[in-house]
Amino acid sequence: MNEIDKILIKQVEDDKTPSVQYFIFNKDTIIHKFQLGYSDIKNKLNTQENTTYNSFSVTKTFTALSILQLAGQKKLNIEQSVKTYLPEFPYSSEITIRQLLTHSAGIPNPIPLGWIHLAGEHKSFDRNEFFSKIFDKHKKTKSKPNEKYAYSNLGYVLLGQLVERVSGISYEDYVRENIIQPLNIKSGELDFTISEINQHAKGYHKKYSLSNLILGLLLDKSKYLDETEGKWNSFKDSYVNGASYGGLIGEPEAFVKYIQELLKPNCKLITDDYKKLLFTENYTSNNKATGMCFSWFCGQLNDKQYFAHAGGGGGYYCEVRIYPDSGIGSVIMFNRTGMADERFLDKLDKYIIGGI
């Protein structure tokens, strides 16, 4: 545990992040947890257990789970064309729901970091209108169905629309009613809006960095950035435009509860058959492994298989992971920008997974 703590302390002390929270656990108990740093530098607020972070693309795992729940209820068939359920689907009728889930449909993926709006604009924001224009600009697929793996946020926008069409309620309400509430997680602990009860970590971006120059190419810094606080530029509170590819905001422990449930046999969220499907790696039509399951990436650490997803964007970065054979999961959250899947958990989990 000391080596884990040393790595994380160094992250804060070396100004790699204002704050970090890390949890590693089994299905019943937390094995080790760590929290350090400021959720708000200016006001010197320490990160706490109830501090919430933007999880961004980790939300995709909730979207995939929602689709498989509906499949388990016989409300849709993942082998069917998306057009069967969404006649207005803007791409080929050959594309199936399975291919959207496994990022193998060939749907384009325009740079998404600019797809955000300020918290003050949230009530009036119309995501269907916004994405209608995006789909009009990106009408052609990049590859044939299941020809290759190609990550697509737009694919998960469409899956969110599919959840709404089949369930008859909003995507957000579906996730609240069928994933969050069954886990006895309160709305302030995990939801699609910034909690008025819990402390929300302010998002930050390193002021003197190459990525800060790149950031100006991806979003309007004059609109979305707030004050400079020490070595960091702070972000104003904002939401992603597509809830189903990146909208969840929550406490690290809420994601712990979510993964703990997925570790359990007879999981209350999904049947064993569909859970097995959720964590089955997709192969292309040429029988090439893609490294992608149903929203979950797969990999190995110390010869132990894991399934993982990262969430990164302006001001925040996080990772969640499941080691099914070891019966262990892990979560890490930072309030600093992340722009790629860093596999940061490899640096920490190795001290517990495989027992080194």
Short mmCIF file of N, CA and C in Angstrom, two decimals, residues 82-255:
data_model
loop_
_atom_site.label_atom_id
_atom_site.label_comp_id
_atom_site.label_asym_id
_atom_site.label_seq_id
_atom_site.Cartn_x
_atom_site.Cartn_y
_atom_site.Cartn_z
N VAL A 82 -30.12 -1.29 -36.50
CA VAL A 82 -30.52 -0.16 -35.66
C VAL A 82 -31.79 0.47 -36.21
N LYS A 83 -31.95 0.45 -37.54
CA LYS A 83 -33.12 1.06 -38.18
C LYS A 83 -34.42 0.38 -37.78
N THR A 84 -34.33 -0.85 -37.31
CA THR A 84 -35.53 -1.55 -36.85
C THR A 84 -36.21 -0.77 -35.73
N TYR A 85 -35.42 -0.12 -34.90
CA TYR A 85 -35.93 0.59 -33.74
C TYR A 85 -35.84 2.11 -33.89
N LEU A 86 -34.90 2.56 -34.72
CA LEU A 86 -34.73 3.99 -35.00
C LEU A 86 -34.80 4.18 -36.51
N PRO A 87 -36.00 4.28 -37.07
CA PRO A 87 -36.13 4.42 -38.54
C PRO A 87 -35.36 5.61 -39.10
N GLU A 88 -35.15 6.64 -38.28
CA GLU A 88 -34.42 7.82 -38.74
C GLU A 88 -32.91 7.67 -38.64
N PHE A 89 -32.43 6.50 -38.24
CA PHE A 89 -30.99 6.22 -38.15
C PHE A 89 -30.30 6.67 -39.44
N PRO A 90 -29.28 7.53 -39.34
CA PRO A 90 -28.75 8.17 -40.54
C PRO A 90 -27.74 7.36 -41.36
N TYR A 91 -27.52 6.10 -40.96
CA TYR A 91 -26.53 5.29 -41.67
C TYR A 91 -27.15 4.01 -42.22
N SER A 92 -26.33 3.12 -42.71
CA SER A 92 -26.78 1.93 -43.41
C SER A 92 -27.67 1.04 -42.54
N SER A 93 -28.64 0.42 -43.18
CA SER A 93 -29.52 -0.53 -42.48
C SER A 93 -28.78 -1.82 -42.13
N GLU A 94 -27.57 -2.00 -42.66
CA GLU A 94 -26.77 -3.18 -42.34
C GLU A 94 -26.13 -3.09 -40.95
N ILE A 95 -26.09 -1.89 -40.39
CA ILE A 95 -25.45 -1.70 -39.09
C ILE A 95 -26.37 -2.19 -37.98
N THR A 96 -25.81 -3.04 -37.11
CA THR A 96 -26.59 -3.61 -36.01
C THR A 96 -26.30 -2.89 -34.69
N ILE A 97 -27.15 -3.14 -33.73
CA ILE A 97 -26.95 -2.58 -32.39
C ILE A 97 -25.64 -3.10 -31.80
N ARG A 98 -25.35 -4.37 -32.00
CA ARG A 98 -24.09 -4.95 -31.52
C ARG A 98 -22.89 -4.14 -32.01
N GLN A 99 -22.92 -3.75 -33.26
CA GLN A 99 -21.79 -3.01 -33.84
C GLN A 99 -21.65 -1.61 -33.25
N LEU A 100 -22.76 -0.98 -32.90
CA LEU A 100 -22.66 0.30 -32.18
C LEU A 100 -22.02 0.08 -30.82
N LEU A 101 -22.44 -0.96 -30.14
CA LEU A 101 -21.93 -1.24 -28.79
C LEU A 101 -20.43 -1.51 -28.78
N THR A 102 -19.93 -2.17 -29.82
CA THR A 102 -18.52 -2.58 -29.86
C THR A 102 -17.67 -1.63 -30.70
N HIS A 103 -18.18 -0.47 -31.03
CA HIS A 103 -17.44 0.52 -31.82
C HIS A 103 -16.91 -0.09 -33.12
N SER A 104 -17.73 -0.89 -33.77
CA SER A 104 -17.32 -1.52 -35.02
C SER A 104 -18.28 -1.20 -36.17
N ALA A 105 -19.12 -0.18 -35.99
CA ALA A 105 -20.11 0.17 -37.00
C ALA A 105 -19.56 1.08 -38.09
N GLY A 106 -18.38 1.67 -37.83
CA GLY A 106 -17.82 2.60 -38.80
C GLY A 106 -18.36 4.01 -38.69
N ILE A 107 -19.09 4.30 -37.60
CA ILE A 107 -19.64 5.64 -37.39
C ILE A 107 -18.48 6.62 -37.16
N PRO A 108 -18.49 7.78 -37.81
CA PRO A 108 -17.39 8.74 -37.60
C PRO A 108 -17.33 9.25 -36.17
N ASN A 109 -16.18 9.83 -35.83
CA ASN A 109 -15.96 10.33 -34.47
C ASN A 109 -15.29 11.70 -34.53
N PRO A 110 -16.06 12.76 -34.83
CA PRO A 110 -15.48 14.11 -34.82
C PRO A 110 -14.93 14.43 -33.44
N ILE A 111 -13.89 15.25 -33.38
CA ILE A 111 -13.28 15.60 -32.09
C ILE A 111 -14.36 16.14 -31.15
N PRO A 112 -14.55 15.49 -29.98
CA PRO A 112 -15.71 15.81 -29.14
C PRO A 112 -15.48 16.83 -28.04
N LEU A 113 -14.23 17.25 -27.78
CA LEU A 113 -14.02 18.09 -26.61
C LEU A 113 -14.81 19.39 -26.67
N GLY A 114 -15.08 19.88 -27.88
CA GLY A 114 -15.86 21.11 -28.02
C GLY A 114 -17.35 20.90 -27.85
N TRP A 115 -17.77 19.65 -27.70
CA TRP A 115 -19.20 19.36 -27.57
C TRP A 115 -19.64 19.51 -26.12
N ILE A 116 -19.54 20.71 -25.60
CA ILE A 116 -19.95 20.99 -24.23
C ILE A 116 -20.74 22.29 -24.19
N HIS A 117 -21.44 22.50 -23.10
CA HIS A 117 -22.15 23.77 -22.88
C HIS A 117 -22.06 24.10 -21.40
N LEU A 118 -22.13 25.39 -21.11
CA LEU A 118 -22.03 25.84 -19.72
C LEU A 118 -23.22 25.37 -18.90
N ALA A 119 -22.99 25.22 -17.60
CA ALA A 119 -24.07 24.78 -16.71
C ALA A 119 -25.27 25.72 -16.79
N GLY A 120 -25.01 27.01 -16.98
CA GLY A 120 -26.10 27.98 -17.08
C GLY A 120 -26.93 27.83 -18.34
N GLU A 121 -26.42 27.10 -19.34
CA GLU A 121 -27.14 26.88 -20.59
C GLU A 121 -27.88 25.54 -20.61
N HIS A 122 -27.73 24.77 -19.54
CA HIS A 122 -28.18 23.38 -19.58
C HIS A 122 -29.70 23.24 -19.76
N LYS A 123 -30.46 24.04 -19.06
CA LYS A 123 -31.92 23.90 -19.13
C LYS A 123 -32.47 24.16 -20.52
N SER A 124 -31.83 25.04 -21.26
CA SER A 124 -32.32 25.40 -22.60
C SER A 124 -31.63 24.62 -23.71
N PHE A 125 -30.63 23.80 -23.36
CA PHE A 125 -29.89 23.08 -24.39
C PHE A 125 -30.72 21.94 -24.97
N ASP A 126 -30.77 21.85 -26.30
CA ASP A 126 -31.52 20.81 -27.01
C ASP A 126 -30.53 19.89 -27.69
N ARG A 127 -30.25 18.74 -27.06
CA ARG A 127 -29.22 17.86 -27.62
C ARG A 127 -29.64 17.23 -28.94
N ASN A 128 -30.93 16.95 -29.12
CA ASN A 128 -31.36 16.35 -30.38
C ASN A 128 -31.15 17.31 -31.55
N GLU A 129 -31.43 18.58 -31.31
CA GLU A 129 -31.18 19.58 -32.35
C GLU A 129 -29.69 19.69 -32.64
N PHE A 130 -28.88 19.70 -31.59
CA PHE A 130 -27.44 19.81 -31.76
C PHE A 130 -26.89 18.64 -32.57
N PHE A 131 -27.26 17.41 -32.20
CA PHE A 131 -26.69 16.25 -32.88
C PHE A 131 -27.30 16.02 -34.26
N SER A 132 -28.49 16.51 -34.50
CA SER A 132 -29.05 16.44 -35.84
C SER A 132 -28.15 17.15 -36.84
N LYS A 133 -27.62 18.29 -36.42
CA LYS A 133 -26.70 19.05 -37.28
C LYS A 133 -25.36 18.32 -37.43
N ILE A 134 -24.90 17.69 -36.35
CA ILE A 134 -23.64 16.94 -36.40
C ILE A 134 -23.77 15.76 -37.37
N PHE A 135 -24.87 15.03 -37.27
CA PHE A 135 -25.07 13.89 -38.17
C PHE A 135 -25.19 14.33 -39.63
N ASP A 136 -25.79 15.48 -39.88
CA ASP A 136 -25.89 16.02 -41.23
C ASP A 136 -24.51 16.30 -41.83
N LYS A 137 -23.57 16.69 -40.97
CA LYS A 137 -22.21 17.01 -41.43
C LYS A 137 -21.35 15.75 -41.61
N HIS A 138 -21.77 14.67 -40.98
CA HIS A 138 -20.96 13.45 -40.99
C HIS A 138 -21.84 12.26 -41.41
N LYS A 139 -22.25 12.28 -42.66
CA LYS A 139 -23.22 11.31 -43.15
C LYS A 139 -22.61 9.99 -43.59
N LYS A 140 -21.31 9.98 -43.84
CA LYS A 140 -20.68 8.78 -44.37
C LYS A 140 -19.94 8.02 -43.27
N THR A 141 -20.07 6.70 -43.32
CA THR A 141 -19.32 5.87 -42.39
C THR A 141 -17.87 5.77 -42.84
N LYS A 142 -17.00 5.43 -41.90
CA LYS A 142 -15.56 5.36 -42.18
C LYS A 142 -15.12 3.96 -42.61
N SER A 143 -15.95 2.98 -42.38
CA SER A 143 -15.63 1.60 -42.75
C SER A 143 -16.92 0.79 -42.83
N LYS A 144 -16.82 -0.40 -43.36
CA LYS A 144 -17.98 -1.28 -43.44
C LYS A 144 -18.30 -1.85 -42.06
N PRO A 145 -19.55 -2.28 -41.85
CA PRO A 145 -19.92 -2.83 -40.54
C PRO A 145 -19.02 -3.99 -40.13
N ASN A 146 -18.48 -3.87 -38.93
CA ASN A 146 -17.58 -4.86 -38.31
C ASN A 146 -16.32 -5.13 -39.13
N GLU A 147 -15.93 -4.18 -39.96
CA GLU A 147 -14.67 -4.31 -40.69
C GLU A 147 -13.47 -4.05 -39.77
N LYS A 148 -13.64 -3.10 -38.84
CA LYS A 148 -12.57 -2.79 -37.90
C LYS A 148 -13.12 -2.05 -36.69
N TYR A 149 -12.31 -1.97 -35.65
CA TYR A 149 -12.65 -1.18 -34.48
C TYR A 149 -12.35 0.29 -34.73
N ALA A 150 -13.29 1.18 -34.40
CA ALA A 150 -13.07 2.62 -34.50
C ALA A 150 -13.98 3.32 -33.49
N TYR A 151 -13.37 3.82 -32.44
CA TYR A 151 -14.10 4.44 -31.33
C TYR A 151 -14.98 5.58 -31.83
N SER A 152 -16.22 5.64 -31.35
CA SER A 152 -17.14 6.67 -31.83
C SER A 152 -18.08 7.15 -30.73
N ASN A 153 -17.95 8.41 -30.36
CA ASN A 153 -18.92 9.02 -29.45
C ASN A 153 -20.29 9.11 -30.10
N LEU A 154 -20.32 9.37 -31.40
CA LEU A 154 -21.61 9.47 -32.10
C LEU A 154 -22.37 8.14 -32.04
N GLY A 155 -21.64 7.03 -32.08
CA GLY A 155 -22.31 5.74 -31.96
C GLY A 155 -23.05 5.62 -30.65
N TYR A 156 -22.48 6.18 -29.58
CA TYR A 156 -23.13 6.11 -28.27
C TYR A 156 -24.20 7.18 -28.09
N VAL A 157 -24.15 8.25 -28.88
CA VAL A 157 -25.30 9.17 -28.94
C VAL A 157 -26.50 8.40 -29.48
N LEU A 158 -26.28 7.63 -30.52
CA LEU A 158 -27.36 6.84 -31.14
C LEU A 158 -27.88 5.77 -30.19
N LEU A 159 -27.00 5.16 -29.42
CA LEU A 159 -27.45 4.17 -28.44
C LEU A 159 -28.31 4.83 -27.36
N GLY A 160 -27.96 6.05 -26.97
CA GLY A 160 -28.80 6.78 -26.02
C GLY A 160 -30.18 7.05 -26.58
N GLN A 161 -30.23 7.41 -27.86
CA GLN A 161 -31.53 7.62 -28.51
C GLN A 161 -32.32 6.32 -28.57
N LEU A 162 -31.62 5.23 -28.76
CA LEU A 162 -32.26 3.92 -28.81
C LEU A 162 -32.86 3.55 -27.45
N VAL A 163 -32.13 3.82 -26.37
CA VAL A 163 -32.66 3.58 -25.02
C VAL A 163 -33.95 4.37 -24.83
N GLU A 164 -33.95 5.61 -25.24
CA GLU A 164 -35.15 6.45 -25.08
C GLU A 164 -36.32 5.92 -25.90
N ARG A 165 -36.04 5.55 -27.15
CA ARG A 165 -37.12 5.08 -28.02
C ARG A 165 -37.74 3.78 -27.50
N VAL A 166 -36.92 2.86 -27.05
CA VAL A 166 -37.43 1.56 -26.63
C VAL A 166 -38.06 1.61 -25.25
N SER A 167 -37.47 2.40 -24.34
CA SER A 167 -37.98 2.46 -22.97
C SER A 167 -39.13 3.43 -22.81
N GLY A 168 -39.20 4.44 -23.66
CA GLY A 168 -40.26 5.44 -23.57
C GLY A 168 -40.00 6.55 -22.57
N ILE A 169 -38.79 6.57 -21.99
CA ILE A 169 -38.43 7.64 -21.05
C ILE A 169 -37.07 8.21 -21.46
N SER A 170 -36.67 9.31 -20.85
CA SER A 170 -35.39 9.91 -21.21
C SER A 170 -34.24 8.97 -20.83
N TYR A 171 -33.13 9.11 -21.53
CA TYR A 171 -31.95 8.31 -21.23
C TYR A 171 -31.55 8.46 -19.77
N GLU A 172 -31.51 9.71 -19.29
CA GLU A 172 -31.10 9.96 -17.91
C GLU A 172 -32.02 9.26 -16.92
N ASP A 173 -33.34 9.35 -17.14
CA ASP A 173 -34.27 8.70 -16.22
C ASP A 173 -34.14 7.19 -16.28
N TYR A 174 -33.86 6.65 -17.46
CA TYR A 174 -33.68 5.20 -17.55
C TYR A 174 -32.51 4.75 -16.68
N VAL A 175 -31.38 5.43 -16.79
CA VAL A 175 -30.20 5.05 -16.01
C VAL A 175 -30.47 5.24 -14.52
N ARG A 176 -31.13 6.34 -14.16
CA ARG A 176 -31.45 6.56 -12.75
C ARG A 176 -32.30 5.42 -12.19
N GLU A 177 -33.34 5.04 -12.93
CA GLU A 177 -34.31 4.07 -12.43
C GLU A 177 -33.82 2.63 -12.48
N ASN A 178 -32.94 2.33 -13.43
CA ASN A 178 -32.57 0.94 -13.66
C ASN A 178 -31.14 0.58 -13.30
N ILE A 179 -30.32 1.57 -12.98
CA ILE A 179 -28.95 1.29 -12.55
C ILE A 179 -28.62 1.98 -11.24
N ILE A 180 -28.83 3.29 -11.17
CA ILE A 180 -28.43 4.05 -9.98
C ILE A 180 -29.29 3.71 -8.77
N GLN A 181 -30.61 3.78 -8.91
CA GLN A 181 -31.49 3.54 -7.77
C GLN A 181 -31.44 2.10 -7.25
N PRO A 182 -31.36 1.07 -8.10
CA PRO A 182 -31.24 -0.29 -7.57
C PRO A 182 -29.99 -0.52 -6.73
N LEU A 183 -28.98 0.32 -6.90
CA LEU A 183 -27.75 0.21 -6.11
C LEU A 183 -27.81 1.05 -4.84
N ASN A 184 -28.97 1.65 -4.58
CA ASN A 184 -29.15 2.51 -3.41
C ASN A 184 -28.16 3.67 -3.39
N ILE A 185 -27.85 4.16 -4.57
CA ILE A 185 -27.01 5.34 -4.71
C ILE A 185 -27.92 6.55 -4.83
N LYS A 186 -27.70 7.55 -4.01
CA LYS A 186 -28.52 8.74 -4.03
C LYS A 186 -28.15 9.64 -5.20
N SER A 187 -29.11 10.47 -5.63
CA SER A 187 -28.89 11.31 -6.81
C SER A 187 -27.70 12.26 -6.64
N GLY A 188 -27.48 12.74 -5.41
CA GLY A 188 -26.35 13.64 -5.18
C GLY A 188 -25.01 12.94 -5.30
N GLU A 189 -25.03 11.60 -5.16
CA GLU A 189 -23.79 10.81 -5.23
C GLU A 189 -23.43 10.44 -6.66
N LEU A 190 -24.44 10.32 -7.52
CA LEU A 190 -24.21 9.98 -8.92
C LEU A 190 -25.42 10.41 -9.74
N ASP A 191 -25.20 11.27 -10.71
CA ASP A 191 -26.31 11.76 -11.53
C ASP A 191 -25.73 12.42 -12.78
N PHE A 192 -26.63 13.06 -13.53
CA PHE A 192 -26.22 13.74 -14.76
C PHE A 192 -26.14 15.25 -14.59
N THR A 193 -26.35 15.70 -13.38
CA THR A 193 -26.22 17.13 -13.09
C THR A 193 -25.30 17.32 -11.89
N ILE A 194 -24.71 18.49 -11.80
CA ILE A 194 -23.82 18.80 -10.69
C ILE A 194 -24.65 18.92 -9.41
N SER A 195 -24.23 18.20 -8.38
CA SER A 195 -25.00 18.16 -7.14
C SER A 195 -25.00 19.51 -6.43
N GLU A 196 -26.16 19.85 -5.89
CA GLU A 196 -26.27 21.06 -5.07
C GLU A 196 -25.97 20.74 -3.60
N ILE A 197 -25.86 19.45 -3.29
CA ILE A 197 -25.62 19.00 -1.92
C ILE A 197 -24.15 18.66 -1.72
N ASN A 198 -23.62 17.83 -2.62
CA ASN A 198 -22.23 17.39 -2.49
C ASN A 198 -21.27 18.46 -3.01
N GLN A 199 -20.04 18.36 -2.58
CA GLN A 199 -18.99 19.24 -3.08
C GLN A 199 -18.54 18.73 -4.45
N HIS A 200 -18.59 19.59 -5.46
CA HIS A 200 -18.14 19.19 -6.80
C HIS A 200 -16.73 19.71 -7.04
N ALA A 201 -15.84 18.83 -7.43
CA ALA A 201 -14.46 19.23 -7.69
C ALA A 201 -14.41 20.17 -8.90
N LYS A 202 -13.70 21.27 -8.74
CA LYS A 202 -13.49 22.17 -9.87
C LYS A 202 -12.50 21.51 -10.83
N GLY A 203 -12.75 21.65 -12.12
CA GLY A 203 -11.86 21.07 -13.11
C GLY A 203 -10.71 22.01 -13.44
N TYR A 204 -9.52 21.43 -13.69
CA TYR A 204 -8.33 22.24 -13.93
C TYR A 204 -7.53 21.73 -15.13
N HIS A 205 -6.76 22.67 -15.71
CA HIS A 205 -5.84 22.35 -16.79
C HIS A 205 -4.52 23.05 -16.51
N LYS A 206 -3.39 22.34 -16.64
CA LYS A 206 -2.08 22.90 -16.34
C LYS A 206 -1.82 24.12 -17.23
N LYS A 207 -1.52 25.25 -16.61
CA LYS A 207 -1.36 26.51 -17.33
C LYS A 207 -0.20 26.48 -18.30
N TYR A 208 0.96 26.03 -17.84
CA TYR A 208 2.15 26.02 -18.69
C TYR A 208 2.38 24.60 -19.20
N SER A 209 1.74 24.30 -20.33
CA SER A 209 1.84 22.96 -20.91
C SER A 209 1.52 23.01 -22.40
N LEU A 210 2.06 22.05 -23.13
CA LEU A 210 1.76 21.95 -24.56
C LEU A 210 0.27 21.72 -24.77
N SER A 211 -0.32 20.91 -23.89
CA SER A 211 -1.75 20.61 -24.03
C SER A 211 -2.61 21.86 -23.86
N ASN A 212 -2.10 22.86 -23.12
CA ASN A 212 -2.85 24.10 -22.97
C ASN A 212 -2.94 24.85 -24.29
N LEU A 213 -1.89 24.75 -25.10
CA LEU A 213 -1.93 25.34 -26.44
C LEU A 213 -2.92 24.60 -27.32
N ILE A 214 -2.91 23.27 -27.23
CA ILE A 214 -3.82 22.45 -28.03
C ILE A 214 -5.27 22.70 -27.62
N LEU A 215 -5.48 22.94 -26.32
CA LEU A 215 -6.83 23.14 -25.81
C LEU A 215 -7.55 24.27 -26.54
N GLY A 216 -6.81 25.31 -26.90
CA GLY A 216 -7.42 26.43 -27.61
C GLY A 216 -7.94 26.07 -28.98
N LEU A 217 -7.46 24.96 -29.55
CA LEU A 217 -7.94 24.49 -30.86
C LEU A 217 -9.21 23.65 -30.72
N LEU A 218 -9.51 23.23 -29.50
CA LEU A 218 -10.61 22.30 -29.27
C LEU A 218 -11.84 22.95 -28.66
N LEU A 219 -11.65 24.07 -27.98
CA LEU A 219 -12.81 24.76 -27.40
C LEU A 219 -12.51 26.25 -27.25
N ASP A 220 -13.54 27.00 -26.98
CA ASP A 220 -13.44 28.44 -26.80
C ASP A 220 -12.98 28.71 -25.36
N LYS A 221 -11.69 28.95 -25.20
CA LYS A 221 -11.14 29.14 -23.86
C LYS A 221 -11.72 30.36 -23.16
N SER A 222 -12.05 31.39 -23.92
CA SER A 222 -12.61 32.60 -23.32
C SER A 222 -13.98 32.33 -22.72
N LYS A 223 -14.68 31.33 -23.24
CA LYS A 223 -16.01 30.99 -22.74
C LYS A 223 -15.96 30.00 -21.59
N TYR A 224 -15.10 29.00 -21.70
CA TYR A 224 -15.16 27.87 -20.78
C TYR A 224 -14.12 27.90 -19.66
N LEU A 225 -13.05 28.70 -19.82
CA LEU A 225 -12.07 28.77 -18.75
C LEU A 225 -12.38 29.92 -17.81
N ASP A 226 -12.07 29.69 -16.54
CA ASP A 226 -12.33 30.69 -15.50
C ASP A 226 -10.98 31.27 -15.04
N GLU A 227 -10.84 31.50 -13.77
CA GLU A 227 -9.64 32.13 -13.23
C GLU A 227 -8.41 31.22 -13.30
N THR A 228 -7.24 31.85 -13.28
CA THR A 228 -5.99 31.12 -13.08
C THR A 228 -5.79 30.97 -11.57
N GLU A 229 -5.53 29.74 -11.14
CA GLU A 229 -5.33 29.47 -9.72
C GLU A 229 -3.98 28.78 -9.56
N GLY A 230 -2.97 29.54 -9.20
CA GLY A 230 -1.63 29.00 -9.10
C GLY A 230 -1.12 28.58 -10.47
N LYS A 231 -0.72 27.32 -10.60
CA LYS A 231 -0.19 26.80 -11.85
C LYS A 231 -1.29 26.23 -12.75
N TRP A 232 -2.54 26.48 -12.35
CA TRP A 232 -3.66 25.84 -13.05
C TRP A 232 -4.65 26.87 -13.60
N ASN A 233 -5.19 26.58 -14.78
CA ASN A 233 -6.37 27.29 -15.28
C ASN A 233 -7.59 26.49 -14.84
N SER A 234 -8.59 27.16 -14.31
CA SER A 234 -9.79 26.46 -13.87
C SER A 234 -10.88 26.55 -14.94
N PHE A 235 -11.74 25.54 -14.95
CA PHE A 235 -12.87 25.49 -15.87
C PHE A 235 -14.14 25.97 -15.16
N LYS A 236 -14.98 26.63 -15.91
CA LYS A 236 -16.33 26.89 -15.43
C LYS A 236 -17.11 25.58 -15.48
N ASP A 237 -18.12 25.44 -14.62
CA ASP A 237 -18.95 24.24 -14.64
C ASP A 237 -19.64 24.11 -15.99
N SER A 238 -19.57 22.90 -16.56
CA SER A 238 -20.20 22.66 -17.86
C SER A 238 -20.67 21.22 -17.95
N TYR A 239 -21.45 20.94 -18.98
CA TYR A 239 -21.95 19.60 -19.25
C TYR A 239 -21.59 19.20 -20.67
N VAL A 240 -21.37 17.89 -20.90
CA VAL A 240 -21.18 17.42 -22.26
C VAL A 240 -22.54 17.43 -22.97
N ASN A 241 -22.50 17.58 -24.28
CA ASN A 241 -23.75 17.69 -25.04
C ASN A 241 -24.48 16.36 -25.17
N GLY A 242 -23.75 15.26 -25.05
CA GLY A 242 -24.37 13.94 -25.18
C GLY A 242 -24.30 13.15 -23.89
N ALA A 243 -25.40 13.09 -23.17
CA ALA A 243 -25.40 12.40 -21.86
C ALA A 243 -24.98 10.95 -21.98
N SER A 244 -25.37 10.28 -23.06
CA SER A 244 -25.15 8.83 -23.16
C SER A 244 -23.73 8.45 -23.51
N TYR A 245 -22.90 9.40 -23.93
CA TYR A 245 -21.49 9.06 -24.15
C TYR A 245 -20.58 9.65 -23.09
N GLY A 246 -21.10 10.55 -22.22
CA GLY A 246 -20.18 11.11 -21.25
C GLY A 246 -20.78 11.99 -20.18
N GLY A 247 -22.03 11.79 -19.79
CA GLY A 247 -22.70 12.75 -18.94
C GLY A 247 -22.68 12.53 -17.45
N LEU A 248 -22.27 11.36 -16.98
CA LEU A 248 -22.38 11.08 -15.54
C LEU A 248 -21.35 11.85 -14.71
N ILE A 249 -21.82 12.31 -13.54
CA ILE A 249 -21.00 13.05 -12.58
C ILE A 249 -21.24 12.41 -11.22
N GLY A 250 -20.16 12.05 -10.52
CA GLY A 250 -20.42 11.39 -9.25
C GLY A 250 -19.21 11.24 -8.35
N GLU A 251 -19.48 10.74 -7.15
CA GLU A 251 -18.44 10.41 -6.19
C GLU A 251 -17.71 9.15 -6.65
N PRO A 252 -16.42 9.05 -6.38
CA PRO A 252 -15.72 7.80 -6.69
C PRO A 252 -16.39 6.57 -6.08
N GLU A 253 -16.88 6.70 -4.84
CA GLU A 253 -17.50 5.54 -4.18
C GLU A 253 -18.80 5.09 -4.84
N ALA A 254 -19.46 5.99 -5.55
CA ALA A 254 -20.65 5.57 -6.29
C ALA A 254 -20.25 4.62 -7.42
N PHE A 255 -19.13 4.91 -8.07
CA PHE A 255 -18.63 4.02 -9.12
C PHE A 255 -18.10 2.72 -8.52
#
